[in-house]
Coordinates of C-alpha atoms in Angstrom, one line a residue:
M16 CA -293.4 90.0 -21.7
N17 CA -293.5 86.3 -22.7
K18 CA -291.6 84.0 -20.5
T19 CA -289.1 81.6 -22.1
I20 CA -288.9 77.9 -21.5
A21 CA -285.4 78.6 -20.0
S22 CA -286.8 81.1 -17.4
R23 CA -289.7 78.9 -16.5
F24 CA -287.5 75.9 -16.1
F25 CA -285.0 77.9 -14.1
G26 CA -287.7 79.4 -11.9
A27 CA -289.4 76.1 -11.3
T28 CA -286.0 74.5 -10.4
S29 CA -285.0 77.3 -8.2
M30 CA -288.3 77.2 -6.3
L31 CA -288.0 73.5 -5.9
I32 CA -284.5 73.6 -4.7
I33 CA -285.2 76.5 -2.2
T34 CA -288.3 74.8 -0.9
S35 CA -286.5 71.5 -0.5
I36 CA -283.6 73.1 1.4
A37 CA -286.1 75.0 3.6
M38 CA -288.0 71.9 4.5
L39 CA -284.8 70.0 5.0
G40 CA -283.4 72.7 7.3
I41 CA -286.6 72.8 9.4
T42 CA -286.6 69.1 9.7
F43 CA -283.0 69.0 10.5
M44 CA -283.2 71.7 13.2
I45 CA -286.1 70.1 14.9
F46 CA -284.4 66.7 15.1
A47 CA -281.1 68.3 16.1
N48 CA -282.7 70.2 18.9
Q49 CA -284.5 67.0 20.1
Y50 CA -281.3 65.0 19.9
F51 CA -279.2 67.6 21.9
E52 CA -281.9 68.0 24.4
M53 CA -282.1 64.3 25.0
E54 CA -278.4 64.1 25.0
R55 CA -278.1 66.9 27.6
L56 CA -280.7 65.4 29.8
N57 CA -278.9 62.0 29.6
V58 CA -275.5 63.8 30.6
L59 CA -277.4 65.4 33.6
T60 CA -278.8 62.0 34.7
L61 CA -275.4 60.5 34.6
C62 CA -274.0 63.3 36.5
V63 CA -276.6 63.0 39.4
E64 CA -275.8 59.3 39.5
S65 CA -272.1 60.0 39.6
V66 CA -272.5 62.5 42.5
E67 CA -274.7 59.9 44.3
D68 CA -272.1 57.2 43.9
N69 CA -269.4 59.5 45.4
L70 CA -271.7 60.3 48.3
E71 CA -272.3 56.6 49.1
A72 CA -268.6 55.8 48.8
N73 CA -267.8 58.5 51.5
Y74 CA -270.8 58.7 53.8
K75 CA -273.0 55.8 54.9
N76 CA -275.7 58.2 55.9
H77 CA -275.3 60.3 52.9
V78 CA -275.6 64.1 53.6
G79 CA -274.9 65.0 57.2
R80 CA -273.4 68.3 58.5
I81 CA -272.2 70.8 56.0
N82 CA -268.6 70.2 57.0
D83 CA -269.0 66.7 55.8
I84 CA -269.4 67.9 52.2
V85 CA -266.3 69.8 52.1
P86 CA -264.1 66.8 51.3
L87 CA -266.4 66.2 48.2
T88 CA -265.9 69.6 46.7
E89 CA -263.0 68.6 44.5
N90 CA -264.9 65.6 43.2
L91 CA -268.0 67.7 42.6
Q92 CA -266.0 70.4 40.7
L93 CA -264.4 67.5 38.6
I94 CA -267.8 66.0 37.7
S95 CA -269.2 69.4 37.0
G96 CA -266.3 70.6 34.8
T97 CA -266.2 67.2 32.9
N98 CA -269.9 67.4 32.0
Q99 CA -270.1 71.2 31.7
T100 CA -273.0 71.3 34.3
T101 CA -273.8 72.8 37.7
V102 CA -274.0 70.3 40.6
I103 CA -276.2 71.5 43.6
I104 CA -276.6 69.5 46.9
A105 CA -279.5 70.6 49.1
D106 CA -280.5 69.5 52.6
A107 CA -283.9 67.8 53.3
D108 CA -285.7 71.2 53.5
G109 CA -284.4 72.3 50.1
G110 CA -281.8 74.6 51.5
L111 CA -278.4 74.9 49.6
I112 CA -275.5 73.0 51.0
T113 CA -273.2 73.3 48.2
C114 CA -273.1 74.4 44.5
T115 CA -270.2 74.0 42.0
D116 CA -270.9 77.6 40.6
D117 CA -269.3 79.1 43.7
I118 CA -269.1 82.9 43.5
D119 CA -271.6 83.0 40.4
C120 CA -274.2 80.8 42.2
I121 CA -277.6 82.2 41.9
H122 CA -279.1 79.5 44.4
K123 CA -277.8 81.2 47.5
N124 CA -280.6 83.8 47.6
G125 CA -283.2 81.3 48.7
P126 CA -284.4 77.7 48.8
L127 CA -284.4 75.7 45.7
P128 CA -287.7 75.4 43.6
Q129 CA -290.2 73.8 45.6
Q130 CA -291.7 71.9 42.6
A131 CA -288.4 70.4 41.9
I132 CA -288.0 69.4 45.6
E133 CA -291.5 67.8 45.5
L134 CA -290.9 66.0 42.3
A135 CA -287.6 64.6 43.5
K136 CA -289.0 63.4 46.7
E137 CA -291.8 61.5 45.0
T138 CA -289.5 59.8 42.6
V139 CA -287.5 56.8 43.4
G140 CA -284.9 57.2 40.5
T141 CA -283.5 60.3 38.7
I142 CA -286.1 62.7 37.4
R143 CA -285.7 65.3 34.6
L144 CA -286.8 68.7 35.9
S145 CA -286.2 71.1 33.1
D146 CA -289.4 73.3 33.5
S147 CA -289.0 73.5 37.2
F148 CA -285.8 75.4 37.4
S149 CA -286.7 77.5 34.4
Q150 CA -289.8 78.9 36.0
T151 CA -287.9 79.9 39.1
Y152 CA -284.9 81.7 37.7
S153 CA -284.6 84.1 34.9
R154 CA -282.7 81.8 32.6
D155 CA -283.8 78.5 31.0
Y156 CA -282.2 75.3 32.3
Y157 CA -282.1 71.7 31.6
A158 CA -282.1 69.9 35.0
A159 CA -282.1 66.5 36.5
G160 CA -282.6 65.6 40.2
K161 CA -282.8 62.8 42.9
A162 CA -283.7 62.5 46.5
I163 CA -281.0 61.2 48.9
R164 CA -282.3 58.7 51.4
D165 CA -280.9 57.1 54.5
T166 CA -281.0 53.3 55.2
Q167 CA -284.6 53.6 56.6
G168 CA -285.8 55.4 53.4
N169 CA -286.0 58.9 54.9
V170 CA -285.1 61.8 52.7
T171 CA -281.8 63.5 54.0
G172 CA -281.1 65.7 51.1
Y173 CA -281.3 66.3 47.3
I174 CA -278.8 66.2 44.3
F175 CA -279.5 68.4 41.3
A176 CA -277.5 68.9 38.1
T177 CA -278.4 71.8 35.8
I178 CA -277.2 73.2 32.5
D179 CA -278.0 76.5 30.9
R180 CA -280.1 76.0 27.7
G181 CA -278.2 79.0 26.3
T182 CA -275.2 76.8 25.6
I183 CA -277.4 74.5 23.3
T184 CA -278.9 77.6 21.7
I185 CA -275.3 78.9 20.8
F186 CA -274.5 75.5 19.4
T187 CA -277.7 75.2 17.3
N188 CA -277.2 78.8 16.1
A189 CA -273.8 77.8 14.9
L190 CA -275.2 74.7 13.3
L191 CA -277.8 76.8 11.6
S192 CA -275.3 79.2 10.2
M193 CA -273.2 76.4 8.8
F194 CA -276.4 74.9 7.2
M195 CA -277.4 78.2 5.7
L196 CA -273.9 78.7 4.3
S197 CA -274.0 75.2 2.9
A198 CA -277.5 75.9 1.4
C199 CA -276.4 79.1 -0.3
V200 CA -273.4 77.3 -1.9
M201 CA -275.7 74.5 -2.9
I202 CA -278.3 76.9 -4.4
L203 CA -275.5 78.7 -6.3
I204 CA -274.1 75.4 -7.7
S205 CA -277.7 74.1 -8.5
S206 CA -278.5 77.5 -10.4
I207 CA -275.3 77.3 -12.5
V208 CA -276.1 73.6 -13.3
S209 CA -279.7 74.5 -14.0
L210 CA -278.8 77.3 -16.4
A211 CA -276.4 75.1 -18.3
V212 CA -278.9 72.2 -18.6
T213 CA -281.7 74.5 -19.6
S214 CA -279.5 76.2 -22.2
R215 CA -278.6 72.8 -23.5
L216 CA -282.1 71.7 -23.7
T217 CA -283.6 74.9 -25.2
T218 CA -280.8 75.7 -27.8
P219 CA -282.0 72.9 -30.1
L220 CA -285.6 74.1 -29.6
R221 CA -284.5 77.7 -30.6
N222 CA -282.8 76.3 -33.6
I223 CA -285.8 74.3 -34.7
T224 CA -288.0 77.5 -34.1
E225 CA -285.7 79.4 -36.3
I226 CA -285.7 76.8 -39.0
A227 CA -289.6 76.5 -38.8
R228 CA -289.7 80.4 -39.3
R229 CA -287.6 80.2 -42.4
F230 CA -289.6 77.2 -43.5
S231 CA -292.8 79.2 -43.1
Q232 CA -291.3 81.9 -45.3
G233 CA -291.0 79.5 -48.1
D234 CA -287.4 78.0 -47.7
F235 CA -288.3 74.3 -47.9
S236 CA -284.6 73.3 -48.1
V237 CA -283.8 73.9 -44.4
R238 CA -283.5 71.1 -42.1
A239 CA -283.0 70.7 -38.3
K240 CA -279.7 69.3 -36.9
V241 CA -280.3 65.9 -35.0
E242 CA -278.0 65.2 -32.2
G243 CA -278.5 62.5 -29.6
D244 CA -281.4 60.2 -29.1
D245 CA -283.6 62.1 -26.7
E246 CA -287.1 63.7 -27.2
V247 CA -285.6 66.9 -28.7
A248 CA -283.7 64.7 -31.3
H249 CA -286.9 62.8 -32.1
L250 CA -288.6 66.2 -32.5
A251 CA -286.0 67.4 -35.0
H252 CA -286.1 64.1 -36.8
T253 CA -290.0 64.4 -37.0
F254 CA -289.7 68.0 -38.2
N255 CA -287.3 66.9 -41.0
Q256 CA -289.6 64.4 -42.1
M257 CA -292.5 66.7 -42.1
A258 CA -290.2 69.3 -44.0
A259 CA -289.4 66.7 -46.6
F260 CA -293.0 65.7 -46.9
V261 CA -294.1 69.3 -47.4
E262 CA -291.2 70.0 -49.8
N263 CA -292.2 67.0 -52.0
N264 CA -295.9 68.2 -51.8
E265 CA -294.9 71.7 -52.8
T266 CA -292.8 70.3 -55.6
S267 CA -295.7 68.1 -56.7
R268 CA -298.0 71.0 -56.5
S269 CA -295.8 73.1 -58.6
N270 CA -295.3 70.5 -61.2
F271 CA -299.1 69.7 -61.1
V272 CA -299.8 73.4 -61.9
T273 CA -297.1 73.5 -64.6
N274 CA -298.3 70.2 -66.2
I275 CA -302.1 71.1 -66.1
A276 CA -301.2 74.4 -67.7
H277 CA -299.3 72.7 -70.3
E278 CA -302.0 70.1 -70.9
L279 CA -304.8 72.6 -71.1
R280 CA -302.8 75.0 -73.3
T281 CA -302.0 72.6 -76.1
P282 CA -305.6 71.5 -77.0
M283 CA -306.9 75.0 -76.3
T284 CA -304.3 76.5 -78.7
S285 CA -305.4 74.0 -81.4
I286 CA -309.1 74.6 -80.9
K287 CA -308.7 78.4 -81.0
G288 CA -306.4 78.1 -84.2
F289 CA -309.0 75.9 -86.1
V290 CA -312.0 77.9 -84.9
D291 CA -310.4 81.1 -86.0
G292 CA -309.4 79.6 -89.3
I293 CA -313.0 78.6 -90.0
I294 CA -314.3 82.1 -89.0
D295 CA -311.8 84.2 -91.0
G296 CA -312.1 81.8 -94.0
T297 CA -308.5 80.6 -93.9
I298 CA -309.9 77.0 -93.8
P299 CA -312.2 76.4 -96.9
P300 CA -315.6 75.4 -96.5
E301 CA -315.2 71.9 -97.8
K302 CA -312.4 71.1 -95.2
E303 CA -314.4 72.5 -92.3
G304 CA -315.8 69.1 -91.2
T305 CA -312.4 67.6 -91.0
Y306 CA -311.1 70.4 -88.7
L307 CA -314.3 70.4 -86.7
K308 CA -313.6 66.7 -86.1
I309 CA -310.2 67.7 -84.7
V310 CA -311.8 70.4 -82.5
S311 CA -314.3 67.8 -81.2
D312 CA -311.4 65.4 -80.4
E313 CA -309.5 68.2 -78.6
V314 CA -312.7 69.2 -76.5
G315 CA -313.1 65.4 -75.6
R316 CA -309.4 65.4 -74.4
L317 CA -310.2 68.5 -72.3
A318 CA -313.2 66.7 -70.9
R319 CA -311.3 63.7 -70.0
L320 CA -308.5 65.8 -68.5
T321 CA -311.0 67.7 -66.4
N322 CA -312.7 64.5 -65.1
S323 CA -309.3 63.1 -64.2
M324 CA -308.5 66.2 -62.3
L325 CA -311.8 65.9 -60.4
D326 CA -311.0 62.3 -59.6
I327 CA -307.6 63.2 -58.2
S328 CA -309.2 66.0 -56.1
K329 CA -311.6 63.4 -54.7
L330 CA -308.9 61.0 -54.0
D331 CA -306.7 63.4 -52.2
S332 CA -309.6 64.8 -50.0
G333 CA -310.8 61.3 -49.2
E334 CA -314.3 61.8 -50.8
F335 CA -314.3 58.4 -52.6
I336 CA -316.7 56.2 -50.6
L337 CA -316.3 52.5 -51.1
N338 CA -319.4 50.4 -51.5
V339 CA -317.8 47.0 -51.1
D340 CA -319.7 44.1 -52.7
S341 CA -318.9 40.4 -53.6
Y342 CA -319.1 39.8 -57.3
N343 CA -317.3 38.0 -60.3
I344 CA -314.4 40.2 -61.5
W345 CA -314.8 38.8 -65.0
E346 CA -318.1 40.7 -65.3
T347 CA -316.1 44.0 -65.2
I348 CA -313.3 42.7 -67.5
S349 CA -315.9 41.5 -70.0
A350 CA -317.8 44.9 -70.0
V351 CA -314.5 47.0 -70.5
A352 CA -313.4 44.7 -73.3
F353 CA -316.6 45.0 -75.1
A354 CA -316.5 48.7 -74.7
F355 CA -313.1 48.9 -76.5
E356 CA -314.4 46.4 -79.1
N357 CA -314.3 48.9 -82.0
R358 CA -310.8 50.1 -81.2
I359 CA -309.4 46.6 -80.9
E360 CA -311.0 45.5 -84.3
D361 CA -309.9 48.7 -86.0
A362 CA -306.2 48.2 -85.0
G363 CA -306.3 44.4 -85.6
I364 CA -305.2 43.7 -82.0
Q365 CA -305.4 40.1 -80.8
V366 CA -307.0 39.5 -77.3
R367 CA -305.5 36.7 -75.5
G368 CA -306.4 34.9 -72.2
F369 CA -310.0 36.1 -72.4
E370 CA -311.5 33.0 -70.7
P371 CA -314.0 34.2 -68.2
S372 CA -314.6 32.1 -65.0
R373 CA -316.1 32.5 -61.6
I374 CA -313.6 34.3 -59.5
R375 CA -315.2 36.5 -56.9
I376 CA -313.8 39.6 -55.2
A377 CA -314.8 41.9 -52.4
A378 CA -314.6 45.5 -53.8
D379 CA -316.4 48.4 -55.2
K380 CA -317.7 47.6 -58.7
D381 CA -317.5 51.2 -60.0
I382 CA -314.0 51.6 -58.7
V383 CA -312.9 48.3 -60.2
H384 CA -314.4 49.1 -63.4
Q385 CA -312.4 52.4 -63.5
I386 CA -309.3 50.5 -62.6
V387 CA -309.6 48.0 -65.5
Y388 CA -310.9 50.5 -67.9
N389 CA -307.8 52.9 -67.4
L390 CA -305.4 49.9 -67.5
V391 CA -306.9 48.6 -70.8
D392 CA -307.2 52.1 -72.3
N393 CA -303.4 52.6 -71.4
A394 CA -302.5 49.2 -73.0
L395 CA -304.4 50.0 -76.2
K396 CA -302.7 53.3 -76.6
F397 CA -299.4 51.7 -76.8
T398 CA -300.1 48.4 -78.5
P399 CA -299.0 48.6 -82.2
D400 CA -301.4 47.5 -85.0
G401 CA -301.5 43.8 -85.1
G402 CA -300.3 43.4 -81.6
Y403 CA -302.0 41.7 -78.6
I404 CA -303.5 42.4 -75.3
S405 CA -303.9 39.6 -72.8
F406 CA -305.9 38.9 -69.5
N407 CA -305.0 36.7 -66.7
V408 CA -306.8 36.3 -63.4
T409 CA -305.9 33.8 -60.6
E410 CA -307.0 33.4 -56.9
D411 CA -304.7 32.8 -54.0
K412 CA -307.0 31.2 -51.4
Q413 CA -304.2 31.0 -48.9
N414 CA -303.6 34.7 -48.9
G415 CA -307.1 35.7 -49.7
L416 CA -306.1 37.8 -52.8
V417 CA -307.2 37.7 -56.5
T418 CA -304.5 38.8 -58.9
V419 CA -305.2 40.4 -62.3
K420 CA -302.6 40.7 -65.1
I421 CA -303.2 43.0 -68.2
R422 CA -300.4 42.8 -70.7
N423 CA -299.9 44.3 -74.1
S424 CA -297.2 43.9 -76.7
G425 CA -295.2 46.8 -77.7
D426 CA -291.9 48.8 -77.2
G427 CA -292.1 48.4 -73.4
I428 CA -290.7 50.7 -70.8
E429 CA -287.1 51.1 -69.7
A430 CA -286.1 49.8 -66.4
E431 CA -285.2 53.3 -64.9
A432 CA -288.6 54.5 -65.8
L433 CA -290.6 51.8 -64.3
P434 CA -290.6 53.2 -60.7
Y435 CA -292.2 56.5 -61.8
V436 CA -295.1 55.4 -64.1
F437 CA -297.7 55.7 -61.3
E438 CA -296.6 59.3 -60.6
R439 CA -298.9 62.1 -61.5
F440 CA -298.2 63.6 -65.1
Y441 CA -295.3 61.3 -65.5
K442 CA -294.6 60.2 -69.2
A443 CA -292.2 57.6 -70.2
D444 CA -291.0 60.2 -73.0
S445 CA -288.8 61.7 -70.2
S446 CA -286.5 58.7 -70.8
R447 CA -287.6 57.9 -74.4
S448 CA -289.2 59.7 -77.2
V449 CA -292.3 57.5 -77.4
H450 CA -295.2 57.0 -75.2
T451 CA -296.3 60.7 -75.4
K452 CA -300.1 60.0 -75.5
G453 CA -302.2 60.9 -72.6
A454 CA -301.8 63.3 -69.7
G455 CA -300.1 60.9 -67.5
I456 CA -302.9 60.9 -64.8
G457 CA -304.7 57.6 -65.4
L458 CA -302.0 55.3 -63.7
Y459 CA -301.9 57.6 -60.8
I460 CA -305.6 57.3 -60.2
V461 CA -305.4 53.5 -60.8
K462 CA -302.7 53.0 -58.1
T463 CA -304.6 55.1 -55.6
L464 CA -307.9 53.3 -56.3
V465 CA -306.3 49.9 -55.9
N466 CA -304.6 50.9 -52.7
R467 CA -307.8 52.2 -51.3
S468 CA -309.5 48.9 -52.3
G469 CA -306.9 47.0 -50.1
G470 CA -304.8 45.8 -52.9
D471 CA -301.5 46.6 -54.5
I472 CA -300.2 47.2 -58.1
H473 CA -296.9 47.0 -59.9
V474 CA -295.7 47.0 -63.6
E475 CA -293.3 44.8 -65.3
S476 CA -291.8 45.4 -68.8
R477 CA -289.3 44.0 -71.3
L478 CA -288.1 46.4 -74.0
G479 CA -289.3 45.7 -77.5
E480 CA -291.7 42.9 -76.1
Y481 CA -294.3 43.8 -73.7
T482 CA -295.6 45.8 -70.7
E483 CA -297.7 44.1 -68.0
F484 CA -299.7 45.7 -65.1
I485 CA -300.4 43.4 -62.2
F486 CA -302.8 44.3 -59.4
T487 CA -304.4 42.4 -56.5
L488 CA -307.7 42.8 -54.8
P489 CA -309.2 40.9 -51.8
S490 CA -311.2 37.7 -52.6
A491 CA -314.7 37.5 -51.7
E492 CA -314.1 34.1 -49.8
K493 CA -311.7 35.7 -47.4
A494 CA -314.0 38.8 -46.9
E495 CA -316.9 36.5 -46.1
K496 CA -315.0 34.5 -43.5
S497 CA -313.8 37.6 -41.8
K498 CA -317.4 38.9 -41.7
K499 CA -318.7 35.6 -40.3
A500 CA -315.9 35.7 -37.6
A501 CA -316.8 39.3 -36.6
D502 CA -320.5 38.6 -36.5
K503 CA -319.8 35.4 -34.4
G504 CA -317.8 37.4 -32.1
D505 CA -320.4 40.2 -31.8
K506 CA -323.0 37.5 -31.2
G507 CA -320.9 36.0 -28.5
K508 CA -320.5 39.3 -26.9
K509 CA -324.2 39.8 -27.0
N510 CA -325.0 36.5 -25.5
R511 CA -322.5 36.9 -22.7
A512 CA -324.0 40.4 -22.0
D513 CA -327.5 39.1 -21.9
K514 CA -326.5 36.2 -19.7
A515 CA -324.8 38.5 -17.3
D516 CA -327.8 40.8 -17.3
K517 CA -330.2 37.9 -16.6
S518 CA -328.0 36.5 -14.0
K519 CA -327.9 39.8 -12.3
R520 CA -331.7 40.1 -12.2
G521 CA -331.8 36.4 -10.8
L522 CA -333.3 34.9 -14.0
I523 CA -330.5 32.4 -14.3
T524 CA -329.8 29.8 -11.6
P525 CA -327.4 27.0 -11.6
K526 CA -330.3 24.7 -12.0
N527 CA -331.8 26.6 -15.0
E528 CA -328.3 26.8 -16.5
K529 CA -327.9 22.9 -16.4
K530 CA -331.4 22.5 -18.0
N531 CA -330.4 24.8 -20.8
R532 CA -327.2 22.9 -21.4
D533 CA -329.1 19.5 -21.4
K534 CA -331.6 20.9 -23.8
N535 CA -328.9 22.3 -26.2
R536 CA -327.4 18.7 -26.3

């Protein structure tokens, strides 16, 4: 069974919370125990010092006969009750004199622990004796003690204060219970919040998944709902952009197939009709040449359409490899103009602006030839007999671009049709009844080739007057400057690398460096 993001997130969050609470609890209990132990020992120390003060106030010689302790019993009980401790006073031999536990006293059965007696005797101040009392009796104690000395420094007795460790254990257990209860409440609240947050995070993802499923089944109209400005919203926005792109591509593909079928069907229908007419004798022998010429033209049209489709396939797959070279663009314009010389003369078209000069570009010759050829061919298709076609080439040295303008007289293109002239299979007859020649592929190829060459293209037109295509290409001067700068940078990097290598090997010293600089001067 596949785990969902929600279950994984909830599991990870729960594990993190439980681990954090466990570590916090362990740390808290360790510090709490240390704190209470220190606090208890401090209380015991104060208790011992308080008893000593009472003894000094009532007896100059500290502990004497046992009857001398009786008047202190009430004070000892008060000190013991206030601090919840057991106060013990022993003689110099460790024998019990008095204990505030009275009836429940466990110290009456024998002398006090010898280890505690020895430690208290050796220490001038109050000493903490927790382990000494715990080893002697069946229960664990915290204890503090001090030797009582006379004016000559002789030990006359001992004061001890003890407290059962069980009282702290009860307190820490209660504290642990409260902590565990708080931890359970915290885990419950955290789980609810985690589930709510996870649901809020994964719901948009589930929606996107459902939309993607519908999208994969061919419903390209679906879009993800974009809410907020987080990563999921960015994902939904990106998905919508991808969906729009795929939908446009699918529409273009469908239109492409439809247009190809239409463009192929028309000439093939004509060819079949004329060939069948010649075969079955419908077309008389004396007219066969005329119709065979039509068949030849249609076959040529099919060949041009096929070549254009191959060009589109290469452009879309990125198979066009640019062989950039610096040369005079007028060489290409002149070659194309002379190739159309017969068509120009037959239609009585006037050529304007044909004034070749030296304007060099950095581009692929074959690609630029195809660009100019397609634009001139397109211009001649729509130039009426007796009209004109003009060329204009200028160089903008500041921006490093060469601008080429090819204009033809004619009916022009309506303004609403201008943005679509570079689309595949678009024909201006969608808005007007003219301009139906061609398959509508040439201008798409032109725009793609210009863009691949580092330039741009657009069209301007005025109805009843002219149509002008304007495209730009990188100038050779700018390309050469960029190449020189790149070569200089590469050479500088190489020199620095060589210098660093020689310096590393000890071939360059400050003295040699100075000689080289003087020599270069």
